[in-house]
């Protein structure tokens, strides 16, 4: 590293004029939206299924949670092989259906979707465990009273289970947002931010600036913005939850 020189806010000025940074921020936004609107609902559905009267439910409990226990490096390499454009399992299945091979990780239009599918597969079990623990804590007396009043399963979920899960949903949303904004490993392993920065996120861009270009000041500016965005979004969620509780207390 060269001798340090104080340049004030120039790194932030350069950052806001950097097209690659805006691309990485946009991609991080897609990761956040996927986490909130796909991972969390899927985790809730999986948790509800564990309480359904289905044979082999204990086995399903283990199978559901297995992806979260795997190493991210192993997951990344596994899915890279599965996405192989010639010999990959996914393209082999596509061929059986009569379609042509898709270059999942080397196509700018498909790479981000391919990685997001892996992210959903890996982290949905984590939210499943959170929701399962929360559902177990719902008093059984509430369900018994609802059944006496003639409520069906859907009505009990809407009026009992879902409201009781709101604290868990808020906590899960915060974890999803913070985790999505600081994502790095799975993107770096599977695509390295390519092709043509189509899967570049702030974490991979920060890493390249710091340890490839040795531009530590610029990388630090990216890291601070990652922290700042996560902080602001977390505060907004906490405020919305506070006003929701306050409104519920008043009504």
Short mmCIF file of C-alpha atoms in Angstrom, two decimals:
data_model
loop_
_atom_site.label_atom_id
_atom_site.label_comp_id
_atom_site.label_asym_id
_atom_site.label_seq_id
_atom_site.Cartn_x
_atom_site.Cartn_y
_atom_site.Cartn_z
CA UNK A 1 0.00 0.00 0.00
CA UNK A 2 1.19 3.48 -0.81
CA UNK A 3 1.44 6.34 1.67
CA UNK A 4 -1.97 7.41 2.95
CA UNK A 5 -3.27 10.78 1.73
CA UNK A 6 -6.34 12.51 3.15
CA UNK A 7 -8.78 13.33 0.34
CA UNK A 8 -11.88 14.28 2.34
CA UNK A 9 -15.13 13.04 0.82
CA UNK A 10 -13.71 12.40 -2.64
CA UNK A 11 -14.21 8.63 -2.36
CA UNK A 12 -17.93 9.17 -1.76
CA UNK A 13 -18.15 11.60 -4.68
CA UNK A 14 -16.47 9.03 -6.92
CA UNK A 15 -18.74 6.32 -5.55
CA UNK A 16 -21.95 8.15 -6.40
CA UNK A 17 -20.64 8.64 -9.95
CA UNK A 18 -19.63 5.00 -10.30
CA UNK A 19 -22.01 3.06 -12.57
CA UNK A 20 -20.73 -0.28 -11.28
CA UNK A 21 -21.58 0.72 -7.71
CA UNK A 22 -25.14 1.59 -8.70
CA UNK A 23 -25.39 -1.77 -10.46
CA UNK A 24 -24.18 -3.54 -7.31
CA UNK A 25 -26.64 -1.57 -5.17
CA UNK A 26 -29.47 -2.52 -7.53
CA UNK A 27 -28.47 -6.18 -7.32
CA UNK A 28 -28.35 -5.96 -3.52
CA UNK A 29 -31.86 -4.54 -3.63
CA UNK A 30 -33.00 -7.59 -5.59
CA UNK A 31 -31.39 -9.82 -2.97
CA UNK A 32 -33.23 -7.92 -0.21
CA UNK A 33 -36.59 -8.15 -1.98
CA UNK A 34 -36.07 -11.85 -2.66
CA UNK A 35 -35.21 -12.46 0.98
CA UNK A 36 -38.29 -10.63 2.28
CA UNK A 37 -40.89 -11.73 -0.27
CA UNK A 38 -39.64 -15.24 -1.09
CA UNK A 39 -37.40 -16.59 1.69
CA UNK A 40 -39.52 -15.49 4.65
CA UNK A 41 -42.90 -16.61 3.19
CA UNK A 42 -41.34 -19.90 2.08
CA UNK A 43 -39.88 -20.40 5.55
CA UNK A 44 -43.33 -19.79 7.04
CA UNK A 45 -44.95 -22.29 4.66
CA UNK A 46 -42.31 -24.90 5.49
CA UNK A 47 -42.85 -24.31 9.22
CA UNK A 48 -46.61 -24.74 8.85
CA UNK A 49 -46.10 -27.95 6.92
CA UNK A 50 -44.16 -29.38 9.86
CA UNK A 51 -47.34 -29.13 11.95
CA UNK A 52 -49.50 -30.82 9.32
CA UNK A 53 -50.63 -34.42 9.92
CA UNK A 54 -48.22 -35.87 7.35
CA UNK A 55 -46.37 -39.16 7.64
CA UNK A 56 -42.58 -38.88 7.88
CA UNK A 57 -42.71 -35.32 9.19
CA UNK A 58 -39.57 -35.80 11.29
CA UNK A 59 -37.62 -36.77 8.19
CA UNK A 60 -38.96 -33.71 6.38
CA UNK A 61 -37.83 -31.56 9.30
CA UNK A 62 -34.26 -32.76 8.81
CA UNK A 63 -34.39 -32.55 5.01
CA UNK A 64 -35.73 -28.99 5.09
CA UNK A 65 -32.94 -27.80 7.39
CA UNK A 66 -30.08 -29.59 5.65
CA UNK A 67 -29.19 -26.81 3.14
CA UNK A 68 -28.60 -24.33 5.97
CA UNK A 69 -26.13 -26.73 7.62
CA UNK A 70 -23.96 -27.05 4.52
CA UNK A 71 -20.86 -24.95 3.93
CA UNK A 72 -21.47 -22.01 1.61
CA UNK A 73 -18.39 -22.97 -0.40
CA UNK A 74 -19.75 -26.50 -0.86
CA UNK A 75 -23.16 -25.13 -1.83
CA UNK A 76 -21.63 -22.74 -4.36
CA UNK A 77 -19.50 -25.42 -6.00
CA UNK A 78 -22.38 -27.90 -5.98
CA UNK A 79 -24.72 -25.51 -7.79
CA UNK A 80 -22.03 -24.42 -10.24
CA UNK A 81 -21.81 -28.07 -11.31
CA UNK A 82 -25.60 -28.35 -11.43
CA UNK A 83 -25.80 -25.20 -13.59
CA UNK A 84 -23.12 -26.48 -16.00
CA UNK A 85 -24.38 -25.56 -19.50
CA UNK A 86 -23.51 -28.99 -20.97
CA UNK A 87 -23.37 -31.68 -18.29
CA UNK A 88 -25.30 -30.01 -15.49
CA UNK A 89 -28.29 -31.80 -13.97
CA UNK A 90 -30.58 -28.82 -14.52
CA UNK A 91 -29.84 -28.58 -18.24
CA UNK A 92 -30.17 -32.35 -18.56
CA UNK A 93 -33.69 -32.06 -17.16
CA UNK A 94 -34.41 -29.17 -19.52
CA UNK A 95 -33.27 -31.30 -22.44
CA UNK A 96 -35.65 -34.07 -21.39
CA UNK A 97 -38.48 -31.54 -21.61
CA UNK A 98 -37.45 -30.66 -25.16
CA UNK A 99 -35.78 -27.31 -24.51
CA UNK A 100 -32.26 -26.16 -25.37
CA UNK A 101 -29.46 -25.72 -22.84
CA UNK A 102 -29.34 -22.47 -20.89
CA UNK A 103 -26.07 -20.78 -19.94
CA UNK A 104 -27.27 -20.05 -16.42
CA UNK A 105 -24.17 -18.47 -14.89
CA UNK A 106 -22.59 -17.04 -18.05
CA UNK A 107 -25.65 -15.21 -19.33
CA UNK A 108 -26.23 -11.68 -18.13
CA UNK A 109 -30.01 -12.21 -18.11
CA UNK A 110 -29.99 -15.48 -16.16
CA UNK A 111 -27.00 -15.31 -13.81
CA UNK A 112 -28.68 -13.20 -11.13
CA UNK A 113 -31.81 -15.38 -11.15
CA UNK A 114 -29.69 -18.52 -10.88
CA UNK A 115 -27.77 -17.26 -7.83
CA UNK A 116 -30.93 -15.95 -6.14
CA UNK A 117 -32.51 -19.39 -6.44
CA UNK A 118 -29.52 -20.82 -4.56
CA UNK A 119 -29.76 -18.12 -1.89
CA UNK A 120 -33.45 -18.93 -1.36
CA UNK A 121 -32.71 -22.66 -1.18
CA UNK A 122 -29.93 -22.12 1.37
CA UNK A 123 -31.52 -19.66 3.79
CA UNK A 124 -35.25 -20.47 3.77
CA UNK A 125 -34.67 -23.27 6.35
CA UNK A 126 -33.30 -20.71 8.78
CA UNK A 127 -36.57 -18.80 8.77
CA UNK A 128 -38.44 -22.09 8.96
CA UNK A 129 -36.79 -22.77 12.33
CA UNK A 130 -37.63 -19.28 13.60
CA UNK A 131 -41.29 -19.63 12.63
CA UNK A 132 -41.51 -23.17 13.96
CA UNK A 133 -40.31 -21.99 17.38
CA UNK A 134 -42.77 -19.10 17.30
CA UNK A 135 -45.72 -21.33 16.33
CA UNK A 136 -44.92 -23.71 19.19
CA UNK A 137 -45.24 -20.73 21.55
CA UNK A 138 -48.81 -19.89 20.48
CA UNK A 139 -51.18 -20.89 23.33
CA UNK A 140 -53.25 -23.93 22.42
CA UNK A 141 -56.23 -22.43 24.27
CA UNK A 142 -56.65 -19.84 21.52
CA UNK A 143 -57.07 -22.53 18.88
CA UNK A 144 -59.51 -24.46 21.08
CA UNK A 145 -61.64 -21.36 21.62
CA UNK A 146 -61.61 -20.64 17.89
CA UNK A 147 -62.74 -24.19 17.12
CA UNK A 148 -65.65 -23.82 19.53
CA UNK A 149 -66.68 -20.70 17.59
CA UNK A 150 -66.57 -22.71 14.38
CA UNK A 151 -63.33 -21.31 12.90
CA UNK A 152 -61.65 -23.34 10.17
CA UNK A 153 -57.88 -23.77 9.70
CA UNK A 154 -57.53 -20.72 7.44
CA UNK A 155 -59.47 -18.48 9.84
CA UNK A 156 -57.33 -19.64 12.77
CA UNK A 157 -54.17 -18.84 10.82
CA UNK A 158 -55.36 -15.33 9.84
CA UNK A 159 -56.71 -14.31 13.23
CA UNK A 160 -54.47 -16.22 15.64
CA UNK A 161 -51.27 -17.61 14.16
CA UNK A 162 -50.30 -14.73 11.88
CA UNK A 163 -50.79 -11.93 14.48
CA UNK A 164 -48.82 -13.96 17.03
CA UNK A 165 -46.01 -14.32 14.49
CA UNK A 166 -45.61 -10.59 13.83
CA UNK A 167 -42.62 -10.15 16.21
CA UNK A 168 -40.89 -13.04 14.47
CA UNK A 169 -41.72 -11.60 11.05
CA UNK A 170 -40.21 -8.24 12.05
CA UNK A 171 -37.07 -9.89 13.42
CA UNK A 172 -36.79 -12.08 10.32
CA UNK A 173 -37.15 -9.04 8.05
CA UNK A 174 -34.31 -7.25 9.84
CA UNK A 175 -32.09 -10.33 9.62
CA UNK A 176 -32.97 -10.77 5.94
CA UNK A 177 -32.19 -7.16 5.06
CA UNK A 178 -28.91 -6.98 6.96
CA UNK A 179 -27.84 -10.39 5.66
CA UNK A 180 -28.74 -9.46 2.07
CA UNK A 181 -26.84 -6.18 2.20
CA UNK A 182 -23.66 -7.85 3.46
CA UNK A 183 -23.93 -10.88 1.16
CA UNK A 184 -20.67 -11.92 -0.42
CA UNK A 185 -19.59 -15.55 -0.35
CA UNK A 186 -22.16 -17.32 -2.54
CA UNK A 187 -21.94 -14.62 -5.24
CA UNK A 188 -18.15 -14.60 -5.22
CA UNK A 189 -17.96 -18.40 -5.41
CA UNK A 190 -20.55 -18.88 -8.15
CA UNK A 191 -19.97 -15.91 -10.47
CA UNK A 192 -17.37 -13.57 -8.98
CA UNK A 193 -19.74 -10.71 -9.81
CA UNK A 194 -19.89 -11.52 -13.51
CA UNK A 195 -20.69 -11.75 -16.28
CA UNK A 196 -20.17 -8.07 -17.04
CA UNK A 197 -21.07 -7.13 -13.41
CA UNK A 198 -24.58 -8.57 -13.82
CA UNK A 199 -24.28 -10.28 -10.40
CA UNK A 200 -22.02 -7.68 -8.81
CA UNK A 201 -23.14 -6.79 -5.28
CA UNK A 202 -21.64 -4.33 -2.83
CA UNK A 203 -19.78 -7.08 -0.98
CA UNK A 204 -18.00 -8.42 -4.06
CA UNK A 205 -17.31 -4.92 -5.38
CA UNK A 206 -15.85 -3.89 -2.02
CA UNK A 207 -13.64 -7.00 -1.99
CA UNK A 208 -12.32 -6.30 -5.48
CA UNK A 209 -11.56 -2.68 -4.68
CA UNK A 210 -9.77 -3.64 -1.46
CA UNK A 211 -7.86 -6.81 -2.34
CA UNK A 212 -7.62 -6.76 -6.13
CA UNK A 213 -7.16 -3.04 -6.86
CA UNK A 214 -5.76 -2.30 -3.36
CA UNK A 215 -7.94 0.81 -3.26
CA UNK A 216 -8.60 0.63 0.49
CA UNK A 217 -10.13 4.09 0.85
CA UNK A 218 -12.70 3.41 -1.86
CA UNK A 219 -13.47 -0.01 -0.41
CA UNK A 220 -13.96 1.57 3.03
CA UNK A 221 -16.45 4.03 1.54
CA UNK A 222 -18.44 1.11 0.09
CA UNK A 223 -18.33 -0.69 3.45
CA UNK A 224 -19.61 2.38 5.28
CA UNK A 225 -22.49 2.81 2.85
CA UNK A 226 -23.40 -0.86 3.33
CA UNK A 227 -23.56 -0.27 7.08
CA UNK A 228 -25.46 3.01 6.70
CA UNK A 229 -28.12 1.57 4.39
CA UNK A 230 -28.63 -1.43 6.70
CA UNK A 231 -28.94 0.90 9.70
CA UNK A 232 -31.50 3.18 8.04
CA UNK A 233 -33.66 0.30 6.80
CA UNK A 234 -33.54 -1.38 10.22
CA UNK A 235 -34.63 1.86 11.93
CA UNK A 236 -37.54 2.22 9.47
CA UNK A 237 -38.71 -1.34 10.16
CA UNK A 238 -38.46 -0.80 13.92
CA UNK A 239 -40.45 2.43 13.67
CA UNK A 240 -43.15 0.80 11.56
CA UNK A 241 -43.42 -2.03 14.08
CA UNK A 242 -43.56 0.49 16.96
CA UNK A 243 -46.44 2.40 15.37
CA UNK A 244 -48.20 -0.91 14.60
CA UNK A 245 -48.00 -1.93 18.25
CA UNK A 246 -49.07 1.54 19.38
CA UNK A 247 -52.06 1.49 17.04
CA UNK A 248 -53.01 -1.97 18.29
CA UNK A 249 -52.76 -0.85 21.91
CA UNK A 250 -55.01 2.17 21.24
CA UNK A 251 -57.63 0.20 19.29
#
